[in-house]
Each structure stands twice: as C-alpha cells, then as structure tokens.
XYZ file of N, CA and C in Angstrom:
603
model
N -42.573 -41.408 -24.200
C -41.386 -40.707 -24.690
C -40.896 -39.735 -23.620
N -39.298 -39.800 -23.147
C -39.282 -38.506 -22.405
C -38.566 -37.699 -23.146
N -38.802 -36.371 -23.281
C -38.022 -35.346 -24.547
C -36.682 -35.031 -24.291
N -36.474 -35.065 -22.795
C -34.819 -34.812 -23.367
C -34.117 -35.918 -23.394
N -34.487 -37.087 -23.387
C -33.341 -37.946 -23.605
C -32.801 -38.173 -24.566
N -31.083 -38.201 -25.036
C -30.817 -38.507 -26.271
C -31.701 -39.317 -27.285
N -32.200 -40.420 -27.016
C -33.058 -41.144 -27.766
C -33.693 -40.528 -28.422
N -34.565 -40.210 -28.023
C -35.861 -39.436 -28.069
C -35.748 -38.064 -28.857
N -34.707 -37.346 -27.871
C -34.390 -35.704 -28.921
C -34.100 -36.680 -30.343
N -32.855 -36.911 -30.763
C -32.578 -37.740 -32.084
C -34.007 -37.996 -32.708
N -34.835 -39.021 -32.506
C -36.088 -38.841 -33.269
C -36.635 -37.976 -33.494
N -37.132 -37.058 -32.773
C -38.198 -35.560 -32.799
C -36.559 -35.018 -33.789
N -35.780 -34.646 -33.727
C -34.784 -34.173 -34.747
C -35.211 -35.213 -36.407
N -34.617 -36.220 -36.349
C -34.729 -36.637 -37.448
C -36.165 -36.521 -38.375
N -37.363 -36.946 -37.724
C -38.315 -37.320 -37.865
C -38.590 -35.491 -38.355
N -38.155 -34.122 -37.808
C -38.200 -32.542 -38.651
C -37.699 -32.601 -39.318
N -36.621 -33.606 -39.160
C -35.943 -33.076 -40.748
C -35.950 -33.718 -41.904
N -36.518 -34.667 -41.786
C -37.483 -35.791 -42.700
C -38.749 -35.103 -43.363
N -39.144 -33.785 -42.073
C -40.390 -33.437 -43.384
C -39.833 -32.273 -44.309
N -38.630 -31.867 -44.509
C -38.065 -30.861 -44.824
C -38.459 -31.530 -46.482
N -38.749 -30.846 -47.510
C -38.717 -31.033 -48.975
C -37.603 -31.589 -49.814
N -37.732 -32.457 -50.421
C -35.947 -33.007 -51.069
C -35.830 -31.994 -52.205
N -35.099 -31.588 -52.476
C -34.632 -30.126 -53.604
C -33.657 -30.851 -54.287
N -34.033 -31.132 -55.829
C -32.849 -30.989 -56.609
C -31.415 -30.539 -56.780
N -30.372 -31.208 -57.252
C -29.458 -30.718 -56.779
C -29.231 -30.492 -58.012
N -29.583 -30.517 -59.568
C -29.731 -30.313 -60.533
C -29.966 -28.004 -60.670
N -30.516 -27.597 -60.076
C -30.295 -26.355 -60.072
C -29.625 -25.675 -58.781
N -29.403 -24.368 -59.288
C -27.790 -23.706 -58.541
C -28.866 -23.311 -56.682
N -28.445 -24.024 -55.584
C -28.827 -23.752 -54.275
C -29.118 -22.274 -53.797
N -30.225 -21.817 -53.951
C -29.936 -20.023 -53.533
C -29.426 -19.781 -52.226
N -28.383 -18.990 -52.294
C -27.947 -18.269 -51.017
C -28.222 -17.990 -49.674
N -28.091 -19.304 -48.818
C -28.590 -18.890 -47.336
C -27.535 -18.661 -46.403
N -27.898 -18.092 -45.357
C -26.438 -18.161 -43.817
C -27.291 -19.210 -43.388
N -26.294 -19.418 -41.821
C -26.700 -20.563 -41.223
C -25.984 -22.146 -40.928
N -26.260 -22.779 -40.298
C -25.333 -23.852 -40.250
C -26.474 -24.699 -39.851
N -26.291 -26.233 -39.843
C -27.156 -26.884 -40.184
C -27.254 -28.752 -40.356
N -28.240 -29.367 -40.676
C -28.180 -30.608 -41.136
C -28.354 -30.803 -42.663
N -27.741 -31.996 -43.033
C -28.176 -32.114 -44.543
C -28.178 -33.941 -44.725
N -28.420 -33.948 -45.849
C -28.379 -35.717 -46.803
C -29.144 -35.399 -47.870
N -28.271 -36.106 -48.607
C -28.305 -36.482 -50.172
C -28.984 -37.808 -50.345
N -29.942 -37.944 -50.960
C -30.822 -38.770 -51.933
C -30.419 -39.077 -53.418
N -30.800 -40.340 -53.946
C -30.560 -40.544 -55.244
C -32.198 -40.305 -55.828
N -32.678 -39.759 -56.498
C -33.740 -38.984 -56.932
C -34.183 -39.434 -58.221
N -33.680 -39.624 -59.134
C -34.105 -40.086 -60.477
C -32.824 -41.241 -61.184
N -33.879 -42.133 -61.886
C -32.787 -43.201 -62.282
C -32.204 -42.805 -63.372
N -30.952 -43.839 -63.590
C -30.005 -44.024 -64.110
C -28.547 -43.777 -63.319
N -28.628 -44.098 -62.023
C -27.311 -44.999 -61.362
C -28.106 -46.325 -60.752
N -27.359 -46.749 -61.639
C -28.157 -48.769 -60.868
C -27.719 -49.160 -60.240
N -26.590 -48.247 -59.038
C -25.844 -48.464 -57.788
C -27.376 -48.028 -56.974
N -27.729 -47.189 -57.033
C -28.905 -46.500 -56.002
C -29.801 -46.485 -56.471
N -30.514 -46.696 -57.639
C -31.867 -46.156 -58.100
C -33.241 -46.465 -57.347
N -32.654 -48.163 -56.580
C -33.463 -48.630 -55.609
C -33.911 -48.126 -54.023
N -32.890 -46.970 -53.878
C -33.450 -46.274 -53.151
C -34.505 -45.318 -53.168
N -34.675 -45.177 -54.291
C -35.355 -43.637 -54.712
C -36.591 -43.718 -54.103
N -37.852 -44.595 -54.714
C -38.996 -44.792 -53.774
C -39.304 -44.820 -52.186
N -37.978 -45.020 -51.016
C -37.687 -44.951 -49.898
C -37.559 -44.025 -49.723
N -37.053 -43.174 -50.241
C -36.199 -42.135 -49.274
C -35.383 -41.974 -48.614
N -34.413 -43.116 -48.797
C -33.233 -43.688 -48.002
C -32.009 -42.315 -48.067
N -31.473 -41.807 -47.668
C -30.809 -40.870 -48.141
C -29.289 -41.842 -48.767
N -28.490 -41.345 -49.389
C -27.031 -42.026 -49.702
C -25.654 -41.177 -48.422
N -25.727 -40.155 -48.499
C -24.672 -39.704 -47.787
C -25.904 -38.557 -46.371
N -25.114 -38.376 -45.793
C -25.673 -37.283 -44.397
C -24.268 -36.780 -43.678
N -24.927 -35.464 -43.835
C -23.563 -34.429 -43.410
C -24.290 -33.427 -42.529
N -23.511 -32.560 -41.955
C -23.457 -31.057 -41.045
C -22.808 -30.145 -41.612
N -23.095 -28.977 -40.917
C -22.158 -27.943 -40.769
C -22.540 -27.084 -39.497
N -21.387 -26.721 -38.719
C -21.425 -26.551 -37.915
C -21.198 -24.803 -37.699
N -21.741 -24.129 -37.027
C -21.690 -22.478 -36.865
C -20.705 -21.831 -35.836
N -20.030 -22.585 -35.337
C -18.529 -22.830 -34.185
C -17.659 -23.905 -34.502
N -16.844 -23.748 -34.510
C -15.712 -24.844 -34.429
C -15.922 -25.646 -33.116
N -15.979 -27.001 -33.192
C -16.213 -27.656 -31.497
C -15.186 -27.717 -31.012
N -13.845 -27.755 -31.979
C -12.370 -27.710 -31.059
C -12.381 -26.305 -30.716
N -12.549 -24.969 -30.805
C -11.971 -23.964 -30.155
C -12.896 -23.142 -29.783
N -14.289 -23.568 -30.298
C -15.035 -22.090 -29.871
C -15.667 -21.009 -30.803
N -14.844 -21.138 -31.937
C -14.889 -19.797 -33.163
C -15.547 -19.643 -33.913
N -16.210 -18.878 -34.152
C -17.339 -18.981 -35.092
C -17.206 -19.384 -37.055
N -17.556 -19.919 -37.267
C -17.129 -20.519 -38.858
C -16.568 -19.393 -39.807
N -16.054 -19.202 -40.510
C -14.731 -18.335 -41.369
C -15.874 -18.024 -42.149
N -17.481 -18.133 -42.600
C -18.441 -17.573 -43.306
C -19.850 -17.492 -42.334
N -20.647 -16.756 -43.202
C -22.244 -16.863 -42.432
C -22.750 -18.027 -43.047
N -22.239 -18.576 -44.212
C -23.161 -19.701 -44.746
C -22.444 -21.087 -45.152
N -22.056 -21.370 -43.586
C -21.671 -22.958 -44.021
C -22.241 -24.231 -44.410
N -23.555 -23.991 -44.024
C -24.241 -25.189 -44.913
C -24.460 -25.004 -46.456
N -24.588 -23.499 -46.821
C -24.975 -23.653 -48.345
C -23.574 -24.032 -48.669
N -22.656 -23.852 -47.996
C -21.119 -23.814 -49.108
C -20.633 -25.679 -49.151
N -21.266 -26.212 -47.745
C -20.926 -27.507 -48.179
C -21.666 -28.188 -48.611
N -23.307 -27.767 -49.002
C -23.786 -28.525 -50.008
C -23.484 -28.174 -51.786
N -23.028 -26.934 -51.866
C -22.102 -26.784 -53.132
C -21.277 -27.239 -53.425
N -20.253 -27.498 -52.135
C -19.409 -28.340 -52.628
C -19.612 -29.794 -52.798
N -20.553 -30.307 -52.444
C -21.064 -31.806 -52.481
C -21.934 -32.000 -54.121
N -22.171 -30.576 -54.514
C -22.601 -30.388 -55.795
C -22.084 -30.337 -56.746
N -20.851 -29.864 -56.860
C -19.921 -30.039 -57.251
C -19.022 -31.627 -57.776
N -18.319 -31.719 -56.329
C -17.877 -32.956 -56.735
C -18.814 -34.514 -57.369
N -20.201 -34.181 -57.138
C -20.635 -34.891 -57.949
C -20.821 -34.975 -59.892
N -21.085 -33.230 -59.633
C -20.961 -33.114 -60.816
C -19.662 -32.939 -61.909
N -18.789 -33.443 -60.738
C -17.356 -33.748 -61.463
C -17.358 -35.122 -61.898
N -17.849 -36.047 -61.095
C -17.622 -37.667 -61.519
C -18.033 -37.753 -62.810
N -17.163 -39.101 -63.405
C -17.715 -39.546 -64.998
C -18.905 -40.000 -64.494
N -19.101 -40.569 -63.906
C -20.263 -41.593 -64.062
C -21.301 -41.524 -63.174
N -21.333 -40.127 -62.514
C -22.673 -39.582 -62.137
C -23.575 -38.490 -62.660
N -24.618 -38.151 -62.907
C -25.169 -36.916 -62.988
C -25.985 -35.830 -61.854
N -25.646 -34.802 -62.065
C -26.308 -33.962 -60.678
C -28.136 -34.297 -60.424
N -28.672 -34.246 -61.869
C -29.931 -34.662 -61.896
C -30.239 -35.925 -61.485
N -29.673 -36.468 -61.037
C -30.060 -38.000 -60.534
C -30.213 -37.836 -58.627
N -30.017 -36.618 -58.384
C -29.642 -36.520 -56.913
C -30.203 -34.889 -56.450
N -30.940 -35.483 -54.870
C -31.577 -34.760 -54.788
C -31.258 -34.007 -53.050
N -31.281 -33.203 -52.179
C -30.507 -32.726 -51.364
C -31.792 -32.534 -49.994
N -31.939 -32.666 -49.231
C -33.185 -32.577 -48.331
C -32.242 -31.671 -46.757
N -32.259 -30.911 -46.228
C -31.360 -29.591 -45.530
C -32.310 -29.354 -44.763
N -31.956 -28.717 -43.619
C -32.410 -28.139 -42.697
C -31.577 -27.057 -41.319
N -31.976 -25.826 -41.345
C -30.991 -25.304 -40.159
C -31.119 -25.095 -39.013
N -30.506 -25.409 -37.930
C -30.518 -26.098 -36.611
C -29.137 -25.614 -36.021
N -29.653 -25.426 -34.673
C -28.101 -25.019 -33.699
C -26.789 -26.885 -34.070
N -26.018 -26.513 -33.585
C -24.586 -27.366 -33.787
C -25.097 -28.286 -32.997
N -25.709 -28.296 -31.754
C -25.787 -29.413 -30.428
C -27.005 -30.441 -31.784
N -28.377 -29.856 -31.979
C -28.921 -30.969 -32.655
C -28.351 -31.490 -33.565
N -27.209 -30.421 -34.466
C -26.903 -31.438 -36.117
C -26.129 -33.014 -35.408
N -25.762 -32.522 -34.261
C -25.035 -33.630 -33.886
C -25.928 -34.751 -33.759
N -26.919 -34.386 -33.173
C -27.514 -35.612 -32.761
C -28.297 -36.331 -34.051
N -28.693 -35.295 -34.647
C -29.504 -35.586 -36.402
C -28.652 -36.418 -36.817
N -27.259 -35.719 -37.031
C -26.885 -36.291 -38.152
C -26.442 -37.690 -37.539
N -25.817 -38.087 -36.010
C -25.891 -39.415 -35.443
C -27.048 -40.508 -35.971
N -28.293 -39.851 -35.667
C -29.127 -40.641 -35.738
C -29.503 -41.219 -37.539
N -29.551 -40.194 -37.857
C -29.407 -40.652 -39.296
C -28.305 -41.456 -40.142
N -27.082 -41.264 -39.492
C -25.950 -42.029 -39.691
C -26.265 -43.859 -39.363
N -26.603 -43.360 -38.146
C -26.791 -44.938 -37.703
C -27.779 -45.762 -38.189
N -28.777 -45.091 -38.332
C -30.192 -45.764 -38.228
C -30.251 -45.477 -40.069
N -29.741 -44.783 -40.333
C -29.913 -45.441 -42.504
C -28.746 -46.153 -42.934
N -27.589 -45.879 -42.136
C -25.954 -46.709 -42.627
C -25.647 -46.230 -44.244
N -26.085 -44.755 -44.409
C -25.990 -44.292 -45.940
C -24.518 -45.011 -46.228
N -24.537 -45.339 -47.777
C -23.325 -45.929 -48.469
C -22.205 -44.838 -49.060
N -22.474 -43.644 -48.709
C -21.429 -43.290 -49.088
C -20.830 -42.298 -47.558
N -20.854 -42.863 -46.995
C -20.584 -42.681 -45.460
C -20.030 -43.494 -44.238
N -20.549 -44.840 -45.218
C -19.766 -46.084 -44.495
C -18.922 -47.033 -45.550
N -19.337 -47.328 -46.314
C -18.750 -47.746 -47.769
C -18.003 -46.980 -48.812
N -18.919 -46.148 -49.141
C -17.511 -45.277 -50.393
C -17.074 -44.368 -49.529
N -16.276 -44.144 -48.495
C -16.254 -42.985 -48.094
C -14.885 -42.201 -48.534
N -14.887 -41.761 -48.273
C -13.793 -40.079 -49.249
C -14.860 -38.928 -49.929
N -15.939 -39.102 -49.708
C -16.767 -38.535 -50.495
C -16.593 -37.023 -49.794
N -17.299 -36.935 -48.848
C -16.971 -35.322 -47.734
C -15.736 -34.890 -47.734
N -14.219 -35.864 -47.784
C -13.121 -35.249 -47.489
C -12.704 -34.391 -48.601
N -11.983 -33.212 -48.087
C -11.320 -32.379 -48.806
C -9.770 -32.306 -49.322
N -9.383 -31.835 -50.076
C -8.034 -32.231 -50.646
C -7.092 -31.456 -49.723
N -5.984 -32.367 -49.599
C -5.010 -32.261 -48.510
C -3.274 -31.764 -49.165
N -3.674 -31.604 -50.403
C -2.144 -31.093 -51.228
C -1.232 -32.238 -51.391
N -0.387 -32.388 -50.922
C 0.909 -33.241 -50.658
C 0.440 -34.805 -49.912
N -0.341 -34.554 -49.259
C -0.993 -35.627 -48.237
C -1.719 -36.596 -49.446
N -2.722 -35.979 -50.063
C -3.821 -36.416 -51.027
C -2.639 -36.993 -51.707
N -1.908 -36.512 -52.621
C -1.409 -37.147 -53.371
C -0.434 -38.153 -52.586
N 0.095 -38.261 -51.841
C 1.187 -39.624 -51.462
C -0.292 -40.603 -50.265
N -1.416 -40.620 -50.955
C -2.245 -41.267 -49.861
C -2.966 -42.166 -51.193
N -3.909 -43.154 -50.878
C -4.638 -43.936 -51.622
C -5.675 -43.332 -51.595
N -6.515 -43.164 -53.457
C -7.296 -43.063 -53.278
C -8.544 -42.858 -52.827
N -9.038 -42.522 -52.334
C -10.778 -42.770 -51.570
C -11.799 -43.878 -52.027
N -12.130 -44.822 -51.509
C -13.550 -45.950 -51.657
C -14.296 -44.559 -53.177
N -14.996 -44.069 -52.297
C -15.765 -42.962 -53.620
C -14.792 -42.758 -55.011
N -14.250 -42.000 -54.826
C -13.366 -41.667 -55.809
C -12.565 -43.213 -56.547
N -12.517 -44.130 -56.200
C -12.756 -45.256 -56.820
C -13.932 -45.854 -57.654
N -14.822 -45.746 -56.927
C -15.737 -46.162 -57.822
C -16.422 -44.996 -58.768
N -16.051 -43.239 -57.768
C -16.799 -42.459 -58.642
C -15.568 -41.439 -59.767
N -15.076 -41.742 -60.140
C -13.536 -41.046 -60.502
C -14.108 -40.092 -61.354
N -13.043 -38.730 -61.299
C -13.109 -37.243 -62.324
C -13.132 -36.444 -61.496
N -13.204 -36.411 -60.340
C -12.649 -35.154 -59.370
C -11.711 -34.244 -59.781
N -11.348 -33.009 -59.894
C -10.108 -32.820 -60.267
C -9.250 -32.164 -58.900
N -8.822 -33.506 -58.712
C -7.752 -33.731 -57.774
C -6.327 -34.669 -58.417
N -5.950 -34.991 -57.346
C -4.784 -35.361 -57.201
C -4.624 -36.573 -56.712
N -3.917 -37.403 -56.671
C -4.339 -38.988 -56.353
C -3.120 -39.603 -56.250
N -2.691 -40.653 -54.765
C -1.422 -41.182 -55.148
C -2.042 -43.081 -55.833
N -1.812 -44.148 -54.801
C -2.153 -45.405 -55.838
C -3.201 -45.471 -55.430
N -4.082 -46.855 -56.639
C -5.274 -47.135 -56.421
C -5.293 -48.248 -55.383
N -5.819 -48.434 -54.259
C -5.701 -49.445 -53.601
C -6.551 -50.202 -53.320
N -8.012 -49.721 -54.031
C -9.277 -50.155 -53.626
C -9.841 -51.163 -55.022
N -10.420 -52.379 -54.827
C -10.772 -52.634 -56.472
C -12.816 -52.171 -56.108
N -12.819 -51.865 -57.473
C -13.720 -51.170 -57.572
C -15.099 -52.370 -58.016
N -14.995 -53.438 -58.361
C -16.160 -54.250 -58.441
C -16.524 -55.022 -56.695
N -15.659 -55.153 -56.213
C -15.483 -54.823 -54.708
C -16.388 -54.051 -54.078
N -15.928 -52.787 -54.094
C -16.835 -51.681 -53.561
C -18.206 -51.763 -54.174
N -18.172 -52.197 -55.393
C -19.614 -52.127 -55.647
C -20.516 -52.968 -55.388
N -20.331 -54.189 -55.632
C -20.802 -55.732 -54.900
C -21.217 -54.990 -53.436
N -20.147 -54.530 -52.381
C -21.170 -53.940 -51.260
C -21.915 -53.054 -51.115
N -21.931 -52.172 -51.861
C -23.261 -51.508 -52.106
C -24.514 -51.945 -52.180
N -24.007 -52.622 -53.254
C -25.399 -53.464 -53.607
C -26.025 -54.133 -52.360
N -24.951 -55.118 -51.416
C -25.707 -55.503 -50.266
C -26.068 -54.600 -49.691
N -25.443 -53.516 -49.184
C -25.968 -52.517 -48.147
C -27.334 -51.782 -48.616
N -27.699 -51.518 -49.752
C -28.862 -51.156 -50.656
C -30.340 -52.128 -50.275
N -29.884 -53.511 -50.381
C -30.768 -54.453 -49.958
C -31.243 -54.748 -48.550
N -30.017 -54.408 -47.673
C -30.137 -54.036 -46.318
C -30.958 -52.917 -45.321
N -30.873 -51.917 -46.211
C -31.041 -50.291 -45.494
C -32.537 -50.986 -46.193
N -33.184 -50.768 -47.681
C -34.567 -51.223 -47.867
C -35.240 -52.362 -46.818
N -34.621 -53.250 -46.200
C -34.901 -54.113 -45.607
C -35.537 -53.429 -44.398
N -34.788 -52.542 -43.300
C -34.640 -51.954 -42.271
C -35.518 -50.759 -42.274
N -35.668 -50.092 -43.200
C -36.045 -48.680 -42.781
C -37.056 -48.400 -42.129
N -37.924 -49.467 -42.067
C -39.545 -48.895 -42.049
C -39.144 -48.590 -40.496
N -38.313 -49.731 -39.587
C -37.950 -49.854 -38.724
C -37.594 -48.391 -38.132
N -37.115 -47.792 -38.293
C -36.583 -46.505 -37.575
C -38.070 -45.706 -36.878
N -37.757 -44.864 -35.585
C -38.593 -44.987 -35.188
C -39.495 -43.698 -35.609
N -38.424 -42.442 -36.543
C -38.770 -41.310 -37.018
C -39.903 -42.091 -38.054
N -39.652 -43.363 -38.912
C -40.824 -43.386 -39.891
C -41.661 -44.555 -39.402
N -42.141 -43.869 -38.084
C -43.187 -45.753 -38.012
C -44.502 -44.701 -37.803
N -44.464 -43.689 -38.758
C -46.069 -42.780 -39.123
C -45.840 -42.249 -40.359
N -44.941 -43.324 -40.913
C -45.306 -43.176 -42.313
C -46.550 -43.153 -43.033
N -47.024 -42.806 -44.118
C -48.033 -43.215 -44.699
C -47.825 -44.348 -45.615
C-alpha cells in the first residue's frame, strides 16, 4: 500500500468510516459543529425496496458536508453542517408516505473537506447506493419557481409527501422500482469485493 495515493487514502478513509456506529435515525440527532462524511442505511424491515440490504451494510444514499465552500473559500453560513444535513435527510424521509424513519439508520463521521471528498467518492463508486444513482432528487433542495416548472425527482416519484412543490410527473414509478431491485442484487453481489471490507469478519 502506498498512503498517499488516492487509492489507497480512499480506503484507509472509507474502511474509518465504516467502523463509525450506524445510529438510528428514528431519534432526534444531538447537536454537533463540524463538517463531515455521512450514509444512510436501511436498518429494519418493512421497505421491500431495501430490506435486503440490511444484513450488509450496504448503505442506500452517501453524502458530505463541507466546512468551506470549494467555489469561493468561505466558511459554511453555520458551525454545524453535517448535523443540519443529516436533519434534513431526516426529515424528508420522514415526510414520505411510504417510508418510516425507523426503518433507517445514519452511520457519520467528521473529517476535513479534502477527505469527505475522497470518502464520499469512494463510497459512491464502490457501493453505487440507489438513491444516488437511481432515485436521485433525494439530497436536492427546493428551488421555488424552478422546482415547480421542473419534473419531478426519480425519489420523489417513487417516494412522494415531501411538502414541496412539483411541476409534471415524468418518471413511471414501477420503472424506477424494477431498477432498484436490480441494483440491490448487484451491490449484494459486489460488496465483499471492496477493498475497505476484505477484513471483514
């Protein structure tokens, strides 16, 4: 292994933040500063879109937050941008009809901006979470005027009750779900593969 090579950092990153504890997203996140890595897990059944992940550890979505803006320099408009965007990821779940917060579980870690990048790369690539490549609209935020004269989101298709704003539906939703399902069968297929879990137990 040589340690600084992208490769390599990315694993020793992922592979820390893999031992980080998965935390319910079922109770209220206590108050931290900081900026950071994160991903969401499906944790307990009853979504039969994901439940098959749960024994893996596959995460479903993987996000950042960053403690500078990378376009200008500035330091983030709070001290605690990771707790505020895993609230808000708490949130909009617990807005959907047809999800529950208790079914989902949140695994975080805080880290300078240069690693989330590379974390959250590596984890992007190497799990292909489904609501990151497939449902995605899930992270985006509402855009006013934009949101509404725009289509839907993949997520917000299949996961609807946001309370937003919405122009047409353009996505069919047994569609989106049919690929899930493959990508579900896929990522289980693959994972052991990654090189953060080849000391798994």
């Amino acid at each position: 292994m040589t340690p600084l090579s992208t490769k390599d950092l990315t694993t020793i990153i992922c592979g820390r933040f893999e031992r980080e504890p998965l935390r319910s997203l079922n109770s209220e996140l206590p108050r931290f500063e900081g900026s950071g890595l994160y991903a969401i897990y499906c944790v307990a059944s009853g979504s039969e879109l994901y439940e098959r992940l749960i024994p893996f550890k596959i995460p479903i979505y993987v996000g950042k937050s960053h403690s500078h803006s990378s376009a200008t320099g500035d330091p983030a408009p709070t001290p605690d941008p990771l707790w505020r965007r895993v609230r808000g990821h708490r949130a909009s779940i617990g807005d959907a009809d047809n999800l529950e917060v208790s079914q989902f579980g949140v695994r975080l870690l805080r880290m300078p901006d240069v690693h989330c990048d590379l974390g959250e790369n590596g984890l992007r690539v190497g799990y292909r979470p489904v609501w990151n490549s497939i449902l995605t609209g899930f992270g985006s935020n509402e855009q006013g005027a934009k949101t509404r004269s725009s289509a839907r989101s993949r997520w917000d298709t299949v996961h609807p009750g946001r309370k937003r704003t919405f122009g047409q539906e353009t996505h069919d939703p047994g569609s989106l779900r049919a690929r899930v399902r493959e990508r579900v069968v896929e990522q289980i297929a693959a994972y052991h593969l990654l090189p953060w879990r080849s000391h798994d137990a």
